[in-house]
Amino acid sequence: MNSEFRKPFEYREDNKGLLILFIIMILGIDPLQSLSFASQEYKYMGHIPILGVLFFVIGGIFILYTIYTAVVVFRMKENFSCAAKKYIIIRTLYSVLNYLIIFFNILKKENLIGNSADQYESFGKMIVGELVVPLLYILSFSLAWYLYFTFSKRCRNAKMHKDMKDKT
């Protein structure tokens, strides 16, 4: 029997706290967001059949990429932080482009400014509510997770572990 004293946290070598949160968030949010983008784009641009199909195909590919990234991050292989950062960049570009396509189609097709309960009082309030706030959410989510995967102690340790393996 080993008489060496160990602190309780030393037994938890597989502690993945924020990584599990990241995985849950991307698996819970991004597939639904991707399907929502595709269905809204189909609603506004479905009169061009090839575009309607293309939006759903791209959404499906993005969902598969999300699952792949979740598996890579969960396994914590050598380059998991690099894979996560690439995913975050692609997710940001995908989300912003899709949201802008939807936003400009909403502007063309719907009357958002007026006096009824479903309308905004002014163009400025409409821009803030329909464009600025959603884009800030997309960018802040991506920035927070990108910074985590860049400066996290766990990610640095994984990179150092990889560098030590490469030297031997």
Coordinates of C-alpha atoms in Angstrom, one line a residue:
M1 CA 0.0 0.0 0.0
N2 CA 1.3 3.4 -0.8
S3 CA 1.7 5.6 2.3
E4 CA 2.1 8.8 0.3
F5 CA -0.4 11.5 1.1
R6 CA -2.4 12.8 -1.8
K7 CA -4.6 15.8 -1.8
P8 CA -8.3 15.1 -2.8
F9 CA -8.1 17.0 -6.1
E10 CA -5.1 14.9 -7.2
Y11 CA -7.4 12.0 -7.8
R12 CA -9.4 13.9 -10.3
E13 CA -7.1 13.9 -13.4
D14 CA -10.1 13.9 -15.7
N15 CA -11.7 17.2 -14.6
K16 CA -13.1 18.9 -17.7
G17 CA -15.5 21.5 -16.2
L18 CA -15.6 24.3 -18.8
L19 CA -14.8 22.0 -21.6
I20 CA -18.0 20.0 -20.9
L21 CA -19.9 23.3 -20.7
F22 CA -18.5 24.3 -24.1
I23 CA -19.5 20.9 -25.6
I24 CA -23.0 21.1 -24.1
M25 CA -23.4 24.6 -25.4
I26 CA -22.3 23.9 -29.0
L27 CA -24.2 20.6 -29.2
G28 CA -27.3 22.2 -27.7
I29 CA -27.3 25.6 -29.4
D30 CA -25.5 25.4 -32.7
P31 CA -27.6 22.6 -34.4
L32 CA -30.8 24.4 -33.5
Q33 CA -29.4 27.7 -34.6
S34 CA -28.3 26.1 -37.9
L35 CA -31.7 24.6 -38.5
S36 CA -33.3 27.9 -37.6
F37 CA -31.1 29.8 -40.0
A38 CA -31.8 27.4 -42.8
S39 CA -35.6 27.5 -42.3
Q40 CA -35.7 31.3 -42.2
E41 CA -33.5 31.6 -45.3
Y42 CA -35.8 29.1 -47.0
K43 CA -38.8 31.2 -45.9
Y44 CA -37.4 34.3 -47.5
M45 CA -35.5 32.8 -50.5
G46 CA -37.3 29.6 -51.1
H47 CA -38.6 30.9 -54.4
I48 CA -35.2 29.9 -55.7
P49 CA -35.2 26.1 -55.2
I50 CA -31.5 25.6 -55.4
L51 CA -30.8 28.1 -52.7
G52 CA -33.4 26.5 -50.4
V53 CA -31.7 23.2 -50.7
L54 CA -28.2 24.7 -50.4
F55 CA -29.0 26.4 -47.1
F56 CA -30.2 23.1 -45.6
V57 CA -27.1 21.2 -47.0
I58 CA -24.7 23.8 -45.6
G59 CA -26.6 23.7 -42.3
G60 CA -26.3 19.9 -42.2
I61 CA -22.6 20.1 -42.9
F62 CA -22.2 22.6 -40.1
I63 CA -24.1 20.3 -37.7
L64 CA -21.7 17.4 -38.6
Y65 CA -18.7 19.8 -38.0
T66 CA -20.1 20.7 -34.6
I67 CA -20.4 17.1 -33.6
Y68 CA -16.8 16.4 -34.8
T69 CA -15.5 19.4 -32.8
A70 CA -17.3 18.2 -29.7
V71 CA -15.8 14.8 -30.0
V72 CA -12.3 16.2 -30.5
V73 CA -12.6 18.6 -27.5
F74 CA -14.1 15.9 -25.3
R75 CA -11.2 13.5 -26.0
M76 CA -8.7 16.3 -25.3
K77 CA -6.3 15.1 -28.0
E78 CA -3.1 17.0 -28.7
N79 CA -4.6 19.8 -30.8
F80 CA -8.0 20.1 -29.2
S81 CA -7.7 23.8 -28.4
C82 CA -6.6 24.5 -32.0
A83 CA -9.6 22.6 -33.3
A84 CA -11.9 24.4 -30.9
K85 CA -10.5 27.8 -32.0
K86 CA -11.0 27.0 -35.7
Y87 CA -14.5 25.9 -34.9
I88 CA -15.2 29.2 -33.1
I89 CA -13.9 31.2 -36.0
I90 CA -16.0 29.2 -38.6
R91 CA -19.0 29.3 -36.3
T92 CA -18.7 33.1 -36.0
L93 CA -18.4 33.6 -39.8
Y94 CA -21.2 31.1 -40.5
S95 CA -23.6 32.7 -37.9
V96 CA -22.8 36.4 -38.9
L97 CA -23.3 35.6 -42.6
N98 CA -26.5 33.7 -42.1
Y99 CA -27.9 36.4 -39.7
L100 CA -27.1 39.2 -42.2
I101 CA -28.8 37.3 -45.0
I102 CA -31.9 36.9 -42.9
F103 CA -31.8 40.5 -41.6
F104 CA -31.6 42.0 -45.1
N105 CA -34.4 39.8 -46.3
I106 CA -36.6 40.8 -43.3
L107 CA -35.9 44.4 -44.2
K108 CA -37.2 43.8 -47.7
K109 CA -40.2 41.7 -46.9
E110 CA -41.6 43.0 -43.6
N111 CA -42.6 46.4 -42.2
L112 CA -40.9 46.6 -38.8
I113 CA -41.4 50.3 -38.1
G114 CA -44.8 51.6 -37.0
N115 CA -47.1 52.1 -34.1
S116 CA -48.4 48.6 -33.5
A117 CA -47.2 46.3 -30.7
D118 CA -45.1 44.2 -33.2
Q119 CA -43.3 47.1 -34.6
Y120 CA -40.4 49.4 -33.6
E121 CA -40.9 53.1 -33.0
S122 CA -38.0 54.2 -35.1
F123 CA -35.4 52.9 -37.5
G124 CA -32.6 53.3 -34.9
K125 CA -34.5 51.1 -32.4
M126 CA -35.1 48.6 -35.1
I127 CA -31.4 48.4 -36.0
V128 CA -30.4 48.0 -32.4
G129 CA -33.0 45.3 -31.6
E130 CA -32.8 43.3 -34.8
L131 CA -29.2 43.7 -35.9
V132 CA -26.8 45.0 -33.2
V133 CA -28.0 42.9 -30.2
P134 CA -27.9 39.5 -32.0
L135 CA -24.6 40.3 -33.6
L136 CA -23.2 41.3 -30.2
Y137 CA -24.4 38.0 -28.8
I138 CA -22.7 36.0 -31.6
L139 CA -19.5 37.9 -31.2
S140 CA -19.3 37.9 -27.4
F141 CA -20.0 34.2 -27.3
S142 CA -17.2 33.5 -29.8
L143 CA -14.8 36.0 -28.2
A144 CA -15.2 34.6 -24.7
W145 CA -14.6 31.0 -25.8
Y146 CA -11.7 31.9 -28.1
L147 CA -10.0 33.7 -25.2
Y148 CA -10.6 30.7 -23.0
F149 CA -9.0 28.3 -25.5
T150 CA -6.1 30.7 -26.0
F151 CA -5.3 31.6 -22.4
S152 CA -6.6 28.6 -20.4
K153 CA -4.2 26.8 -18.1
R154 CA -5.6 23.5 -19.3
C155 CA -5.0 24.3 -22.9
R156 CA -1.5 25.6 -22.2
N157 CA -0.7 22.3 -20.3
A158 CA -2.1 20.3 -23.2
K159 CA 0.2 22.2 -25.6
M160 CA 3.2 21.8 -23.3
H161 CA 2.5 18.1 -23.0
K162 CA 2.4 17.9 -26.8
D163 CA 5.7 19.8 -27.1
M164 CA 7.3 17.5 -24.6
K165 CA 6.1 14.4 -26.6
D166 CA 7.5 15.9 -29.8
K167 CA 11.0 16.5 -28.2
T168 CA 11.3 12.8 -27.1

